Amino acid sequence: MSNLLPRHENQDAASLNRRSFLRTGLGGALFLGTVSVTASLSGCATAPADRLGAVETRMDASYRFRFLTADDIDLFEALLPAILGSALPAQPNARRMAIAGTVERIDAGIHQFGPANQKELRQLFDLLNFGLTRITIARVWSPWPQVSTEQANGFLERWRSSGIGLFNNGYMALTKISNVAFYGYQENWHLSGYPGPPDWAVQALPQFRTS
Amino acid sequence: MSLNDRIARGLESGWKVTDGATLTANHTAEADVVIVGTGAGGGTTAEILAKRGLSVILVEEGRLYYQKDFKMDELTSYANLYQEGMSRVTKDGAIAILQGRCVGGSTTVNWTSSFRTPDATLNYWGRQFGLEDLSPDAMAPWFAGREERHSMSPWDMAPNINNDILRQGCEKLGFSWQIIPRNVKGCWNLGYCGVGCPTNAKQGALLTTIPGALDHQTHMYHGLRADRLVMNQDRIESLQATAMASDGITPTSVQVTLKARHFVVAASAIGSPGLLLRSRLPDPYERVGKRSFIHPVNASVAKMPKLVDPFYGAPQSVYSDEFNFSSGVDGDVGYKLEVPPLHPAMSAGVVPGHGDAQVKNMASLPWMQSVIALLRDGFHADSPGGTVSLRDDGSPVLDYPVTDYLWQGLRRAFYTMAEIQFAAGAQRVRLMHLDSDWYSSWADAKAAIDALPMELHRVRLFTAHQMGGCGMGSDPKQSVVNSFGEHHHVSNLNIHDASIFPTSIGANPQLSVYALAARNSTRLAQRLRT
Ligand SMILES: Cc1cc2nc3c(=O)[nH]c(=O)nc-3n(C[C@H](O)[C@H](O)[C@H](O)COP(=O)(O)OP(=O)(O)OC[C@H]3O[C@@H](n4cnc5c(N)ncnc54)[C@H](O)[C@@H]3O)c2cc1C
Ligand code: SF4
């Protein structure tokens, strides 16, 4: 769909690509080569969640997910409390809304990343969602919906301090996507003491006039 | 608004601008010259050729955004105006690549610093690459011409505090510093250059050369991705392009064929070598994509005792070249010191961390100051640069190995930046490194830097200056184009962007791109008109 190359040069590109994150990053660990394939066979959600997966958890059921699967959403719902810490509101309803909104903005952001980086992220998320690799590589024993904030934090710390560059990279990818989507959002600007664009300029500029 | 905005007025007056997303059927168009890319190089080329009476088609992969869209919001701007929605990285993910993808290219989002190519760099090119015709004297009028065209002059308002702290630190330590020339006209000193200037003060390609070209009958397609240059015998016959949907990233099935006598590629570093590789143009010595440079950047942040508000005010106004050429042009790697603007999303992406530690980091943003070091890569055998290749889907990716030579420079830069920040009164300083704490004295920071592992991913690295990959030179065995940007092997192809630099610049590159493109387009116009 997005190919710039003539058709014949592209045979098997998709299947090769799905493994490249694992291959290039983790070389020797042979069994990993089949993760994505196995993951899709064993019922890991591989289609964008659209609206359906969102309905139970989301406040805004009108958002249509374009990249994140139901499993990815579980993953971020488990990770965000550890990534955002006390920046998330304590009040349960507000907290759920803040997490839901952040997950949606993560999805919207990833959509704009374009196909190549989406593939990389798909591999990372598959690796984290697929039971076998979640346990062996992330060393997270329970499925994400059962993971506590302490356990999620433990996972983040392990990947952050690991001597393996690939894990550091995974740590950066997960935290950066989340932090940018959260702190960059207007409603959270106050958490970084940012008052927003100067009022006088907003008043004076034509693009902010509503009529 | 439409009365005052140059773009809105132009569109109303009937400029030939086609949004790829509105195309419903394949089509073909023809002109004297087809130019790929609407940034510093492409815009300059289009205006000069169009004013000389040549018919021009401009092709831009990103979309047309202008004043009505520039609302000082980071998330929308990063998603729409930057390559890969601001997620572009090097092949191994270790270096974040900031690069523009919209009409105006990176000049629409750049920070307006406007430096001539340093004399030492031009002289080095003369000696090493047979580019004696680009001597400082020969280039001076081209720089002057572009300084005028883009209203470049030293910033005459007071630097914001973020920049002034760099000045203060340099003063205290006896390091040289200078005021940065900026390409602005009636700047409101707001500080949002990186998300699209909301006031039309910034004189990037979007408000200068692009309107100049469109006023002279140029036909601009945006939301149209150049896929392949198609050769017939020894000449390029057409450009094959794909229209993108209105989200700017989803390709549609609409194919556009653009024919011309001459083609100018100005898709910039990474983009231009990518297009040449996809097109399988003659490259007998396999030079395309090689020697790609990035001015690798590392950073340090400081917590200051007084408010800095690093999100407000002209983003860059003070620099120091104390360490840029201090070991000679080709000794230990030199670095230029500057300051980045810090808005919430940018800071959240640059400062690594999570949990309550990150909550604290972010809460201190109004007191935060940052210094960056831009390493001058490509002037030493141990700094051969990176390589652009194609991913399976044909999109370009940069592999950039960081050599020990560069790591040494990055470590030295960490020392320099921390020392400057403490000299300027910082309470605490943190290096942008996964293992760095906040340090409360220069002695502590120094001891910590001694021990920091200089490794990919742990050291946070960035680039906003992509260069090379279609390097110029007099020897076809070592280069892709000559000093006029003319392809060594294809007679009707020029390259007019940052990809032709044979090394990095050693200063923010936009003026180097503008000046060289102006010089080479003037020559090209003469050639094509005879
Ligand atoms: C955040 C940021 C801050 C910066 N600050 C400064 C600064 O203060 N001073 C300075 O001198 N420099 C700065 N720069 C760098 C400077 O803007 C660039 O070096 C300069 O614009 C490069 O010019 P160019 O013509 O090579 O490429 P660009 O200006 O980037 O233009 C290339 C264009 O080609 C398009 N393109 C790519 N591939 C295709 C394709 N296949 N089909 C169609 N179109 C394509 C791109 O979308 C882009 O619009 C900054 C850059 C960034 C990102
Ligand atoms: S600082 Fe000046 S040039 Fe930059 S965005 Fe503000 S008004 Fe525009």
mmCIF file of N, CA and C and ligand atoms in Angstrom, chain B residues 112 182 184 187-193 196-199 201-202 313-315, ligand 2:
data_model
loop_
_atom_site.group_PDB
_atom_site.id
_atom_site.type_symbol
_atom_site.label_atom_id
_atom_site.label_comp_id
_atom_site.label_asym_id
_atom_site.label_seq_id
_atom_site.Cartn_x
_atom_site.Cartn_y
_atom_site.Cartn_z
ATOM 1 N N THR B 112 15.687 29.788 13.022
ATOM 2 C CA THR B 112 16.049 31.065 12.389
ATOM 3 C C THR B 112 17.503 31.516 12.533
ATOM 4 N N ARG B 182 19.472 36.388 12.681
ATOM 5 C CA ARG B 182 18.221 35.643 12.471
ATOM 6 C C ARG B 182 17.530 36.127 11.207
ATOM 7 N N VAL B 184 14.433 37.138 10.263
ATOM 8 C CA VAL B 184 13.093 37.560 10.675
ATOM 9 C C VAL B 184 12.835 39.012 10.279
ATOM 10 N N CYS B 187 9.776 40.478 14.037
ATOM 11 C CA CYS B 187 9.594 39.338 14.952
ATOM 12 C C CYS B 187 8.975 39.788 16.269
ATOM 13 N N TRP B 188 7.987 39.017 16.749
ATOM 14 C CA TRP B 188 7.307 39.344 18.004
ATOM 15 C C TRP B 188 8.033 38.754 19.215
ATOM 16 N N ASN B 189 9.155 38.103 18.971
ATOM 17 C CA ASN B 189 9.959 37.552 20.076
ATOM 18 C C ASN B 189 9.162 36.553 20.908
ATOM 19 N N LEU B 190 8.374 35.727 20.208
ATOM 20 C CA LEU B 190 7.477 34.814 20.927
ATOM 21 C C LEU B 190 8.150 33.498 21.311
ATOM 22 N N GLY B 191 8.918 32.942 20.369
ATOM 23 C CA GLY B 191 9.610 31.695 20.692
ATOM 24 C C GLY B 191 8.986 30.439 20.107
ATOM 25 N N TYR B 192 8.115 30.598 19.106
ATOM 26 C CA TYR B 192 7.443 29.422 18.556
ATOM 27 C C TYR B 192 7.945 29.051 17.159
ATOM 28 N N CYS B 193 9.159 29.462 16.823
ATOM 29 C CA CYS B 193 9.697 29.184 15.490
ATOM 30 C C CYS B 193 9.620 27.701 15.140
ATOM 31 N N GLY B 196 6.142 26.466 13.600
ATOM 32 C CA GLY B 196 5.554 27.288 12.548
ATOM 33 C C GLY B 196 5.299 28.680 13.078
ATOM 34 N N CYS B 197 5.998 29.669 12.530
ATOM 35 C CA CYS B 197 5.902 31.032 13.061
ATOM 36 C C CYS B 197 4.475 31.565 12.896
ATOM 37 N N PRO B 198 3.810 31.910 13.993
ATOM 38 C CA PRO B 198 2.404 32.316 13.916
ATOM 39 C C PRO B 198 2.210 33.733 13.387
ATOM 40 N N THR B 199 3.295 34.533 13.312
ATOM 41 C CA THR B 199 3.138 35.942 12.961
ATOM 42 C C THR B 199 3.616 36.271 11.549
ATOM 43 N N ALA B 201 6.621 36.400 10.772
ATOM 44 C CA ALA B 201 7.872 37.154 10.894
ATOM 45 C C ALA B 201 9.040 36.376 10.290
ATOM 46 N N LYS B 202 9.011 35.072 10.462
ATOM 47 C CA LYS B 202 10.141 34.273 9.992
ATOM 48 C C LYS B 202 10.203 34.280 8.465
ATOM 49 N N GLY B 313 10.388 33.704 23.950
ATOM 50 C CA GLY B 313 11.477 34.511 23.398
ATOM 51 C C GLY B 313 12.188 33.811 22.260
ATOM 52 N N ALA B 314 12.792 34.602 21.391
ATOM 53 C CA ALA B 314 13.525 34.052 20.244
ATOM 54 C C ALA B 314 14.362 32.869 20.706
ATOM 55 N N PRO B 315 14.171 31.704 20.070
ATOM 56 C CA PRO B 315 14.764 30.476 20.606
ATOM 57 C C PRO B 315 16.294 30.482 20.643
HETATM 58 S S1 SF4 C 2 10.207 34.282 17.709
HETATM 59 FE FE1 SF4 C 2 9.705 35.606 15.986
HETATM 60 S S2 SF4 C 2 10.178 34.320 14.223
HETATM 61 FE FE2 SF4 C 2 10.019 32.937 15.953
HETATM 62 S S3 SF4 C 2 7.898 32.276 15.996
HETATM 63 FE FE3 SF4 C 2 8.015 34.081 17.281
HETATM 64 S S4 SF4 C 2 7.502 35.794 15.948
HETATM 65 FE FE4 SF4 C 2 7.998 34.054 14.646
#
